[in-house]
């Protein structure tokens, strides 16, 4: 047993020295998180505002003016064009120059006063449902308010009545719906998945490619010693990446931190180990660094798309959710979003920890079985 | 303890449907220096790898240092030093870091002292913090030899350790091998150089994966039954192609500027050479190991390992 530790330490030290000498990889390990955080943290917005809109208005009346003003004030619509030609409106939508065309027909006010329920048409480019969704959801309420503001005095009977029930909605944990509160903690998971899996899978295949694997195998090392020695230094790297991202989350994006640090620390640690084990497994399957890289990306894409990082997890069909449950990132996202935004404690998260634990056990065992102590 | 350091029987190794090693038997006593010869691709590296447990034999069995090569490779690895054909230490570690890494893996007691001493003996004390990748070929080989012998193994497997090394360094390297042998290590070394082969106690010659011949240098040469004549001078170069086709001439080979002509039938050979007695002076010489191998290779025929 003592010998085992000595050999693990030997491999660990060797790995640390090589990591320090490999400037490019080292820079990437610390540079990638910062770059991705700033890029995606500022770039991704699931609640897009100021969408370009064309107005096709055939009549200027106070109620129409009030309505368009209110649309602009909501922040979702930016009027970039006025047109009098329906064909131009269609062309603008098609080319993507505008996201919406709002058409108010002539005689609108007259029909309104007569109680004939005139129509307003909003044509939306709904090819990306996410982009148009929130803006369109606001439109009815904006129209209601505009009508109530203008239809006063003798016209008051035409104004929309408030509904019979007062529906109260509390948007908990992120009342303003700030995208970053959701994205930035998720980015930590995404960045760790990417770098941890890639680094370990490459670290092993590099030995094969450079021919040093033969030497390593000719010396008395057991698979588990090599695996632990290879993985340990990168746990440290993952921890540093985590510190950078958490600091940035609070400093740059003001993401709240409601829960306990140690719950998050435990979550990060298990998550890092899960990814490192997977990287090690990949390295036992890949013959070249290139193949290791490809496997990493093959795993990385579903991690981003099916984990609930990009798209709502509950919005996926059952089979996709089942697939998503396999991915460590899915569970890590629940842990980190829970801890940071909701202040969730350890107990309610035990299923997530358990799921990552099982993943480690399975993948780790598989890696040990796959690891060859011969060159065959 | 078995008297044999290596005792493998009917060892074969196939890669896909290609037989790299075919039914090789080696019984090597402890304490000797054996040479492992054969052209490129004849299966030397593959055999060595099977002996130290780096490749699983497709067929056959064997004992190395008293341990089963299929099941006890862990034990074998602890008592063996294996120097790979290609330099396989870490180019991005310094000389010292490489040695310390090895010392840790073998759990050597008083590690620092052992590493210090090894570096000192290598004469690299002032360069110990230099990256191994920046060393010249000869120095890399010396470093590798020092690294694989640091744990005082019983068996040393050296795979073409002097390939691409200059003549003086080769000689120094062989002095070191004999010094290690005198300390009691058993050494199996593969090589392409005949002068190195002649420094071995015993030779094993592989061709196309098969063990073609083995024994002491003298025995191998004698077993071929060759008679060899040698000619020197300006005329020999044009002579060579004409000689090849004559009856009694088995092979014709240049050794430096001299031409060697060998055959098993002395009478026929002398008759053939007599035709050119006016042009050059023939003198009978001892058949060299290389002559013997050339003849053996010709008798072995073409590579027939690609089983369809
Ligand atoms: N890992 C391998 N996979 C496939 N073929 C191999 C492998 N290693 C060696 N060979 C083949 O086996 C034969 C013997 O190779 P090797 O043992 O390296 O010969 P030597 O060391 O005598 O030059 C060669 O034809 C080589 O191409
Ligand atoms: Mg070889």
XYZ file of C-alpha atoms and ligand atoms in Angstrom:
712
model
C 0.000 0.000 0.000
C 2.792 2.391 0.920
C 4.393 1.606 -2.420
C 1.159 2.410 -4.125
C 1.144 5.926 -2.662
C 4.741 6.406 -3.623
C 3.952 5.523 -7.244
C 0.822 7.665 -7.329
C 2.911 10.537 -6.014
C 5.569 9.860 -8.650
C 3.037 10.088 -11.465
C 1.334 13.086 -9.903
C 4.602 15.023 -9.621
C 5.591 14.132 -13.163
C 2.223 15.321 -14.420
C 2.518 18.616 -12.521
C 5.969 19.283 -13.954
C 4.822 18.503 -17.499
C 1.753 20.669 -17.054
C 3.896 23.584 -15.904
C 6.246 23.182 -18.891
C 3.449 22.968 -21.427
C 2.719 26.684 -21.547
C 0.026 26.509 -24.199
C -2.092 23.918 -22.403
C -1.568 25.691 -19.132
C -2.673 28.996 -20.610
C -5.664 27.301 -22.189
C -6.732 25.734 -18.930
C -6.910 29.121 -17.259
C -7.639 31.249 -20.318
C -10.545 29.223 -21.671
C -12.779 29.678 -18.623
C -12.268 33.423 -18.514
C -12.800 33.787 -22.253
C -15.890 31.616 -22.366
C -17.344 33.218 -19.289
C -17.016 36.726 -20.643
C -18.083 35.742 -24.126
C -21.120 33.669 -23.237
C -21.931 35.436 -20.009
C -22.412 38.696 -21.851
C -23.573 37.243 -25.136
C -26.273 34.729 -24.298
C -29.667 36.282 -23.597
C -32.802 34.189 -23.582
C -35.000 37.267 -23.196
C -34.098 39.284 -26.282
C -35.156 42.958 -26.353
C -35.136 45.754 -28.948
C -36.202 43.502 -31.775
C -36.351 45.311 -35.118
C -39.953 46.052 -36.073
C -41.585 47.596 -39.146
C -44.758 49.642 -38.789
C -47.392 49.587 -41.476
C -49.888 52.099 -40.175
C -52.603 53.455 -42.399
C -54.155 55.768 -39.875
C -52.821 58.111 -37.195
C -55.268 58.376 -34.297
C -54.599 58.922 -30.556
C -55.306 55.301 -29.686
C -52.942 53.990 -32.355
C -50.256 56.450 -31.333
C -50.651 55.427 -27.675
C -50.400 51.749 -28.608
C -47.204 52.117 -30.634
C -45.617 54.285 -27.942
C -46.379 51.641 -25.338
C -44.895 48.900 -27.532
C -41.678 50.837 -27.848
C -41.559 51.607 -24.135
C -41.848 47.923 -23.249
C -38.328 47.584 -24.609
C -39.120 44.566 -26.731
C -39.854 46.413 -29.987
C -37.576 48.838 -31.802
C -39.225 50.578 -34.746
C -36.726 50.645 -37.516
C -38.978 51.066 -40.574
C -42.253 52.578 -41.622
C -43.928 51.255 -44.688
C -47.158 51.767 -46.568
C -46.824 48.739 -48.773
C -47.844 45.279 -47.470
C -45.488 43.650 -49.962
C -42.544 45.560 -48.497
C -43.471 44.340 -45.019
C -43.416 40.766 -46.254
C -40.058 41.260 -47.943
C -38.558 42.758 -44.766
C -39.671 39.745 -42.721
C -38.387 37.334 -45.293
C -34.969 38.926 -45.512
C -34.718 38.991 -41.750
C -34.330 42.770 -41.676
C -37.161 42.937 -39.148
C -38.612 40.440 -36.683
C -42.109 41.941 -36.641
C -44.408 43.833 -38.951
C -47.299 45.580 -37.203
C -50.237 46.456 -39.432
C -52.987 48.865 -38.342
C -55.590 49.202 -41.163
C -57.310 52.436 -42.193
C -60.563 53.167 -40.331
C -59.333 51.484 -37.175
C -60.431 54.247 -34.788
C -63.841 54.596 -36.444
C -64.567 50.879 -36.152
C -63.310 50.896 -32.583
C -65.691 53.664 -31.577
C -68.546 51.842 -33.237
C -67.703 48.775 -31.185
C -66.927 46.663 -34.252
C -63.800 45.027 -32.750
C -61.296 46.124 -35.402
C -58.173 44.025 -35.918
C -54.488 44.798 -35.523
C -52.154 42.336 -37.226
C -48.700 41.450 -35.856
C -46.707 39.319 -38.259
C -43.754 37.745 -36.496
C -40.721 35.894 -37.739
C -41.346 32.847 -35.549
C -38.685 30.690 -37.200
C -36.869 30.983 -33.865
C -39.710 30.530 -31.374
C -37.521 31.555 -28.444
C -36.609 34.902 -29.962
C -40.178 36.036 -30.709
C -41.891 34.429 -27.727
C -41.444 36.925 -24.920
C -42.126 39.965 -27.108
C -45.361 38.477 -28.418
C -46.428 37.491 -24.909
C -46.205 41.164 -23.896
C -48.288 42.490 -26.782
C -51.841 41.835 -25.479
C -51.119 43.451 -22.125
C -49.601 46.476 -23.839
C -52.652 46.857 -26.063
C -54.964 46.548 -23.043
C -53.159 49.299 -21.232
C -53.141 51.570 -24.289
C -56.881 51.116 -24.754
C -57.604 51.779 -21.104
C -55.510 54.936 -21.211
C -57.233 56.367 -24.287
C -60.787 55.096 -24.047
C -62.014 57.399 -21.274
C -65.108 59.559 -20.678
C -67.959 58.641 -23.027
C -65.885 55.888 -24.621
C -65.071 54.222 -21.296
C -67.541 51.419 -21.935
C -65.359 50.248 -24.835
C -62.236 49.897 -22.649
C -61.312 46.340 -21.665
C -62.567 45.364 -18.253
C -60.182 43.981 -15.640
C -60.620 40.185 -15.282
C -62.823 38.857 -12.508
C -59.921 37.232 -10.705
C -56.693 38.849 -9.686
C -54.041 36.328 -10.663
C -50.849 36.791 -8.658
C -47.574 35.397 -9.958
C -44.369 35.368 -7.892
C -41.242 34.885 -9.953
C -39.056 33.343 -7.279
C -35.229 33.071 -7.222
C -34.751 35.334 -10.237
C -37.598 37.836 -10.197
C -36.209 40.055 -12.930
C -35.528 37.057 -15.134
C -31.854 37.959 -15.549
C -30.453 35.435 -18.026
C -26.956 35.584 -16.493
C -28.190 34.266 -13.148
C -29.054 31.082 -14.942
C -26.306 30.998 -17.571
C -23.211 31.891 -15.556
C -23.447 29.095 -12.945
C -24.306 26.735 -15.805
C -21.194 27.904 -17.649
C -19.060 26.634 -14.785
C -20.444 23.157 -15.462
C -19.972 23.461 -19.202
C -16.393 24.720 -18.916
C -15.446 22.016 -16.425
C -16.967 19.333 -18.653
C -15.040 20.549 -21.656
C -11.612 21.097 -20.115
C -11.552 18.219 -17.638
C -12.597 15.515 -20.102
C -10.290 16.839 -22.786
C -7.197 17.281 -20.606
C -7.239 13.789 -19.114
C -8.064 12.021 -22.341
C -5.187 13.829 -24.022
C -2.748 13.345 -21.140
C -2.905 9.562 -21.554
C -3.003 9.331 -25.329
C -0.019 11.686 -25.441
C 2.018 9.002 -23.670
C 0.950 6.519 -26.315
C 1.742 8.849 -29.206
C 5.153 9.831 -27.876
C 6.101 6.215 -27.167
C 6.570 6.850 -23.445
C 3.645 4.532 -22.676
C 5.841 1.512 -23.383
C 8.264 2.718 -20.751
C 5.501 3.414 -18.247
C 4.078 -0.061 -18.780
C 7.497 -1.696 -18.481
C 7.837 -0.272 -14.987
C 5.883 -1.587 -12.007
C 2.736 0.542 -12.118
C -0.812 -0.602 -11.557
C -3.685 0.837 -13.596
C -5.362 2.416 -10.585
C -2.081 4.104 -9.602
C -1.645 5.574 -13.049
C -5.247 6.749 -13.103
C -5.130 8.426 -9.685
C -1.747 9.982 -10.340
C -2.892 11.317 -13.691
C -6.211 12.647 -12.426
C -5.148 14.282 -9.166
C -3.310 17.309 -10.621
C -6.300 18.184 -12.745
C -8.600 18.232 -9.732
C -6.481 21.164 -8.651
C -6.836 22.771 -12.076
C -10.599 22.321 -11.922
C -10.700 23.932 -8.493
C -8.787 26.944 -9.774
C -11.136 27.256 -12.739
C -14.061 27.098 -10.326
C -12.623 29.847 -8.140
C -12.125 32.082 -11.183
C -15.645 31.543 -12.462
C -17.372 31.950 -9.104
C -15.433 35.152 -8.484
C -16.426 36.455 -11.920
C -20.038 35.381 -11.431
C -20.253 37.572 -8.384
C -17.962 40.391 -9.468
C -19.013 40.844 -13.098
C -22.522 39.432 -13.250
C -23.690 39.912 -9.641
C -25.127 36.425 -9.495
C -26.479 35.910 -5.966
C -25.035 33.168 -3.760
C -27.795 32.060 -1.422
C -26.574 28.640 -0.194
C -23.613 27.166 1.649
C -20.167 27.169 0.139
C -19.402 23.639 1.241
C -22.414 22.205 -0.551
C -21.171 23.790 -3.755
C -17.591 22.681 -3.057
C -18.746 19.076 -2.635
C -20.773 19.344 -5.825
C -17.869 20.769 -7.800
C -15.458 18.141 -6.480
C -17.671 15.165 -7.379
C -18.463 16.702 -10.745
C -14.784 17.235 -11.545
C -13.948 13.642 -10.604
C -16.792 12.384 -12.801
C -15.423 14.250 -15.817
C -11.843 13.204 -15.140
C -12.860 9.542 -14.939
C -14.632 9.875 -18.246
C -11.564 11.498 -19.777
C -9.485 8.607 -18.516
C -11.941 6.123 -20.018
C -11.731 7.945 -23.362
C -7.949 7.743 -23.216
C -8.145 3.962 -22.915
C -10.293 3.843 -26.052
C -8.509 6.415 -28.210
C -5.280 5.595 -30.004
C -4.358 9.166 -30.859
C -4.831 12.596 -29.340
C -7.030 13.443 -32.301
C -9.412 10.600 -31.485
C -9.453 11.627 -27.837
C -10.421 15.121 -28.936
C -13.228 13.814 -31.126
C -14.630 11.691 -28.310
C -14.572 14.709 -26.031
C -16.685 16.698 -28.486
C -18.969 13.770 -29.083
C -19.732 13.834 -25.371
C -19.667 17.612 -25.060
C -22.498 18.395 -27.494
C -25.233 16.331 -25.828
C -23.992 17.654 -22.503
C -24.750 21.188 -23.612
C -27.977 20.430 -25.439
C -29.640 17.818 -23.220
C -28.558 18.841 -19.743
C -30.845 21.820 -19.373
C -28.005 24.273 -19.913
C -29.252 25.605 -23.245
C -32.884 24.549 -23.307
C -35.376 23.873 -20.516
C -34.928 20.292 -19.317
C -38.670 19.777 -18.767
C -39.362 20.879 -22.320
C -37.722 17.748 -23.700
C -39.591 14.512 -24.445
C -39.285 11.685 -21.918
C -36.618 9.763 -23.796
C -34.437 12.846 -24.099
C -34.875 13.576 -20.417
C -33.855 10.002 -19.635
C -30.758 10.511 -21.756
C -30.091 13.803 -20.027
C -30.275 12.157 -16.609
C -27.208 10.090 -17.509
C -25.074 13.180 -18.013
C -23.244 14.483 -14.958
C -23.772 18.042 -16.170
C -27.551 17.698 -15.774
C -27.179 16.928 -12.090
C -24.439 19.443 -11.547
C -26.627 22.215 -13.016
C -29.360 21.361 -10.529
C -26.845 21.443 -7.702
C -25.163 24.722 -8.615
C -28.346 26.566 -9.592
C -29.986 25.260 -6.440
C -27.142 26.326 -4.185
C -26.485 29.710 -5.751
C -29.979 30.921 -6.621
C -32.246 29.076 -4.196
C -29.967 28.429 -1.235
C -30.712 24.702 -1.419
C -29.054 22.575 1.245
C -27.332 19.229 0.881
C -30.286 16.988 1.711
C -32.718 17.962 -1.045
C -29.880 17.468 -3.528
C -28.876 13.980 -2.476
C -30.327 12.405 -5.621
C -28.133 14.603 -7.786
C -25.031 13.758 -5.765
C -25.979 10.094 -5.882
C -26.420 10.185 -9.647
C -22.965 11.706 -10.175
C -21.533 9.176 -7.712
C -22.962 6.264 -9.685
C -21.571 7.753 -12.886
C -18.086 7.904 -11.317
C -18.353 4.330 -10.106
C -19.444 2.970 -13.467
C -17.093 4.980 -15.637
C -14.160 4.492 -13.257
C -14.641 0.723 -13.213
C -14.983 0.610 -16.960
C -11.784 2.619 -17.341
C -9.924 0.246 -15.026
C -11.160 -2.724 -17.021
C -10.271 -1.113 -20.320
C -6.839 0.059 -19.201
C -4.276 -2.179 -20.843
C -1.161 -3.194 -18.992
C 0.184 -4.510 -22.277
C 0.739 -2.933 -25.663
C -1.722 -5.274 -27.444
C 16.132 -20.523 -8.229
C 16.138 -21.597 -11.833
C 19.456 -21.505 -13.623
C 17.752 -20.013 -16.623
C 16.966 -16.314 -16.688
C 14.738 -16.721 -19.712
C 13.070 -19.968 -20.658
C 10.373 -19.533 -23.301
C 8.945 -22.260 -25.473
C 7.007 -22.149 -28.746
C 6.436 -18.420 -28.419
C 4.270 -16.959 -31.212
C 2.668 -13.607 -31.724
C 0.206 -12.641 -34.429
C -0.930 -9.117 -35.242
C -4.161 -9.566 -37.130
C -3.360 -12.362 -39.535
C 0.315 -11.511 -39.668
C 2.606 -13.755 -37.677
C 5.327 -11.500 -36.245
C 6.974 -14.201 -34.146
C 6.666 -17.855 -35.026
C 7.438 -20.661 -32.578
C 10.535 -19.237 -30.917
C 12.360 -21.085 -28.151
C 14.953 -19.357 -26.006
C 16.709 -20.850 -22.999
C 19.142 -18.324 -21.623
C 21.253 -19.029 -18.504
C 21.747 -16.366 -15.876
C 24.778 -14.129 -15.951
C 25.428 -14.221 -19.689
C 25.325 -11.615 -22.420
C 23.279 -12.739 -25.383
C 22.965 -11.039 -28.734
C 19.663 -10.923 -30.522
C 20.103 -10.495 -34.256
C 18.032 -10.400 -37.383
C 16.958 -7.989 -40.085
C 14.362 -5.264 -39.473
C 10.920 -6.702 -38.931
C 12.211 -10.143 -38.007
C 10.438 -10.041 -34.635
C 13.168 -9.089 -32.145
C 11.247 -6.274 -30.471
C 8.065 -8.339 -30.343
C 9.886 -11.235 -28.681
C 11.505 -8.979 -26.087
C 8.137 -7.390 -25.332
C 6.574 -10.804 -24.760
C 9.397 -11.798 -22.437
C 8.875 -8.803 -20.162
C 5.085 -8.997 -20.235
C 4.338 -6.040 -22.509
C 2.673 -8.211 -25.130
C 0.572 -11.298 -24.568
C 1.844 -14.242 -26.619
C -0.664 -15.662 -29.085
C 0.737 -19.097 -28.329
C 3.486 -20.568 -26.253
C 4.547 -20.158 -22.669
C 7.560 -19.273 -20.684
C 9.330 -18.376 -17.528
C 11.355 -15.234 -16.971
C 13.406 -14.936 -13.778
C 11.356 -17.791 -12.378
C 8.010 -16.080 -13.064
C 5.389 -17.007 -15.615
C 5.434 -14.474 -18.449
C 1.666 -14.626 -18.947
C 0.494 -14.337 -15.352
C 3.295 -12.800 -13.307
C 4.455 -9.897 -15.427
C 4.174 -7.613 -12.364
C 6.948 -9.570 -10.646
C 9.017 -9.726 -13.819
C 8.793 -5.973 -14.313
C 10.220 -5.320 -10.837
C 13.310 -7.384 -11.515
C 13.854 -6.374 -15.153
C 15.266 -3.323 -16.846
C 13.908 -2.818 -20.352
C 15.408 -0.233 -22.655
C 13.061 0.395 -25.560
C 14.183 0.646 -29.151
C 12.957 4.222 -29.401
C 13.980 6.617 -26.612
C 10.969 6.513 -24.334
C 11.860 8.699 -21.416
C 10.148 12.025 -21.042
C 11.633 14.709 -23.242
C 9.908 17.456 -21.290
C 11.397 16.344 -17.986
C 14.970 17.112 -17.008
C 17.583 14.383 -16.660
C 17.202 14.487 -12.909
C 13.399 14.512 -12.985
C 13.360 11.453 -15.241
C 15.633 9.536 -12.879
C 13.694 10.614 -9.798
C 10.472 9.509 -11.425
C 11.908 6.067 -12.119
C 13.384 5.849 -8.614
C 9.979 6.640 -7.091
C 8.200 4.041 -9.224
C 10.624 1.360 -8.079
C 10.422 2.669 -4.493
C 14.189 2.869 -4.196
C 15.379 3.592 -0.668
C 17.495 6.759 -0.221
C 16.258 8.013 -3.546
C 18.147 11.289 -3.650
C 21.469 9.591 -2.995
C 20.864 6.948 -5.659
C 19.882 9.571 -8.234
C 22.860 11.749 -7.301
C 25.191 8.822 -7.711
C 23.655 7.784 -11.047
C 24.008 11.288 -12.444
C 27.554 11.493 -11.138
C 28.495 8.206 -12.808
C 26.950 9.396 -16.052
C 29.052 12.528 -15.775
C 25.989 14.698 -16.150
C 26.074 16.458 -12.793
C 26.437 19.902 -14.340
C 23.669 19.178 -16.883
C 21.215 17.432 -14.584
C 18.655 20.218 -14.945
C 18.713 20.096 -18.714
C 15.623 18.711 -20.473
C 16.176 15.129 -21.629
C 14.799 16.073 -25.054
C 17.781 18.356 -25.679
C 20.371 15.568 -25.279
C 22.147 14.097 -28.291
C 21.364 10.545 -29.405
C 24.339 8.988 -27.645
C 23.605 10.749 -24.368
C 19.959 9.782 -24.537
C 20.979 6.128 -24.803
C 23.342 6.437 -21.849
C 20.645 8.138 -19.794
C 18.167 5.411 -20.694
C 20.640 2.685 -19.737
C 21.336 4.395 -16.415
C 17.609 4.753 -15.757
C 16.731 1.123 -16.432
C 19.606 -0.198 -14.305
C 19.104 2.090 -11.304
C 17.014 -0.510 -9.497
C 19.717 -3.181 -9.978
C 17.597 -5.545 -12.073
C 18.494 -9.203 -12.524
C 17.721 -9.094 -16.219
C 18.493 -6.369 -18.704
C 16.662 -6.277 -22.034
C 18.228 -3.805 -24.454
C 16.516 -3.248 -27.788
C 18.969 -1.875 -30.361
C 20.585 0.390 -27.780
C 23.360 1.550 -30.098
C 21.370 2.316 -33.246
C 22.439 5.701 -34.563
C 25.221 6.131 -32.029
C 28.770 7.070 -33.064
C 31.511 4.361 -32.962
C 33.314 5.609 -29.856
C 30.068 5.949 -27.941
C 29.134 2.440 -29.075
C 32.352 1.068 -27.683
C 31.815 2.897 -24.373
C 28.278 1.595 -24.254
C 29.470 -1.976 -24.640
C 32.090 -1.517 -21.943
C 29.218 -0.487 -19.701
C 27.192 -3.562 -20.701
C 30.068 -5.836 -19.777
C 30.568 -3.994 -16.507
C 26.911 -4.602 -15.664
C 27.266 -8.227 -16.665
C 30.223 -8.549 -14.313
C 27.972 -7.272 -11.521
C 25.793 -10.310 -12.197
C 23.143 -8.977 -14.540
C 21.875 -11.155 -17.348
C 21.786 -9.157 -20.577
C 19.854 -9.765 -23.771
C 20.696 -7.135 -26.364
C 19.417 -6.795 -29.893
C 21.689 -5.280 -32.498
C 22.521 -5.014 -36.174
C 26.259 -4.638 -35.674
C 28.434 -7.711 -36.197
C 31.264 -6.379 -34.037
C 28.770 -6.100 -31.188
C 27.445 -9.577 -31.866
C 30.973 -10.902 -31.541
C 31.177 -9.471 -28.032
C 28.257 -11.683 -26.947
C 28.489 -15.081 -25.264
C 25.765 -16.461 -27.455
C 23.758 -15.343 -30.436
C 20.141 -15.838 -31.393
C 19.336 -15.035 -34.985
C 15.752 -14.413 -36.068
C 14.553 -14.262 -39.655
C 10.946 -13.636 -40.646
C 9.788 -14.325 -37.118
C 11.498 -17.707 -36.897
C 14.585 -18.604 -34.938
C 17.021 -19.314 -37.737
C 20.126 -20.233 -35.805
C 21.664 -19.839 -32.384
C 24.919 -20.568 -30.656
C 28.357 -19.111 -30.133
C 29.785 -17.032 -32.941
C 32.343 -19.729 -33.820
C 29.712 -22.458 -33.858
C 27.380 -20.496 -36.085
C 30.101 -19.735 -38.569
C 31.267 -23.354 -38.560
C 27.740 -24.662 -38.969
C 27.370 -22.918 -42.305
C 30.306 -24.876 -43.747
C 31.344 -21.888 -45.824
C 34.670 -21.257 -47.428
C 35.445 -17.619 -48.068
C 37.919 -15.898 -50.339
C 38.741 -12.272 -50.320
C 40.058 -9.922 -52.966
C 41.081 -6.322 -52.739
C 42.069 -3.692 -55.251
C 40.747 -1.486 -58.035
C 39.319 -4.291 -60.153
C 36.974 -5.890 -57.641
C 34.071 -3.538 -58.192
C 33.486 -4.642 -61.783
C 34.061 -8.239 -60.799
C 31.212 -8.574 -58.324
C 28.266 -8.868 -60.772
C 30.124 -11.422 -62.923
C 30.967 -13.615 -59.914
C 27.412 -13.855 -58.637
C 26.213 -16.105 -61.434
C 29.075 -18.583 -61.380
C 28.607 -22.163 -60.107
C 30.008 -22.734 -56.632
C 29.526 -19.086 -55.616
C 26.847 -18.751 -52.993
C 27.157 -15.097 -52.254
C 29.291 -12.088 -52.936
C 29.499 -9.204 -50.500
C 31.588 -6.105 -50.005
C 33.332 -5.486 -46.701
C 34.633 -1.987 -46.995
C 36.768 -1.978 -50.122
C 37.291 -5.753 -50.049
C 35.131 -8.344 -51.767
C 34.162 -11.568 -50.018
C 33.084 -14.565 -52.058
C 31.695 -17.580 -50.203
C 30.529 -21.070 -51.053
C 30.252 -24.463 -49.422
C 31.897 -26.381 -52.237
C 35.594 -25.515 -52.070
C 36.489 -27.081 -55.403
C 33.774 -25.368 -57.375
C 34.523 -22.053 -55.710
C 38.247 -22.257 -56.425
C 37.511 -23.087 -60.050
C 35.190 -20.144 -60.385
C 37.690 -17.746 -58.886
C 40.539 -19.060 -60.984
C 38.987 -17.401 -64.052
C 39.741 -14.010 -62.505
C 43.131 -14.832 -61.012
C 44.848 -12.517 -63.485
C 42.821 -9.479 -62.508
C 42.993 -9.694 -58.724
C 44.750 -11.527 -55.926
C 42.543 -14.035 -54.026
C 43.296 -14.978 -50.472
C 41.380 -17.371 -48.272
C 40.029 -15.794 -45.085
C 38.074 -16.952 -42.063
C 34.379 -16.800 -42.793
C 32.949 -13.868 -40.836
C 29.708 -13.822 -38.903
C 28.206 -11.522 -41.465
C 29.084 -13.915 -44.299
C 27.426 -16.627 -42.308
C 24.252 -14.593 -41.811
C 24.047 -13.611 -45.450
C 24.220 -17.253 -46.403
C 21.695 -18.238 -43.750
C 19.265 -15.569 -44.914
C 19.523 -16.791 -48.482
C 18.813 -20.333 -47.368
C 15.841 -19.139 -45.286
C 14.159 -17.816 -48.417
C 11.590 -15.043 -48.676
C 9.264 -13.928 -45.888
C 6.316 -16.323 -45.827
C 4.568 -14.942 -42.774
C 1.553 -13.365 -44.487
C -0.878 -16.193 -43.983
C -3.707 -15.710 -46.420
N 1.863 -3.477 -32.629
C 1.993 -4.074 -33.838
N 0.918 -4.192 -34.657
C 1.039 -4.775 -35.858
N 2.174 -5.272 -36.357
C 3.294 -5.186 -35.602
C 3.260 -4.564 -34.308
N 4.494 -4.620 -33.790
C 5.274 -5.239 -34.711
N 4.557 -5.581 -35.801
C 5.049 -6.285 -36.985
O 5.683 -7.460 -36.549
C 6.881 -7.692 -37.264
C 8.050 -7.793 -36.330
O 8.339 -6.516 -35.817
P 9.447 -6.238 -34.722
O 9.266 -7.181 -33.608
O 9.400 -4.801 -34.404
O 10.777 -6.580 -35.503
P 12.266 -6.108 -35.210
O 12.317 -5.567 -33.827
O 13.074 -7.354 -35.374
O 12.609 -5.086 -36.236
C 7.010 -6.553 -38.262
O 6.564 -7.001 -39.505
C 6.102 -5.493 -37.725
O 5.547 -4.759 -38.772
Mg 12.880 -3.775 -33.252
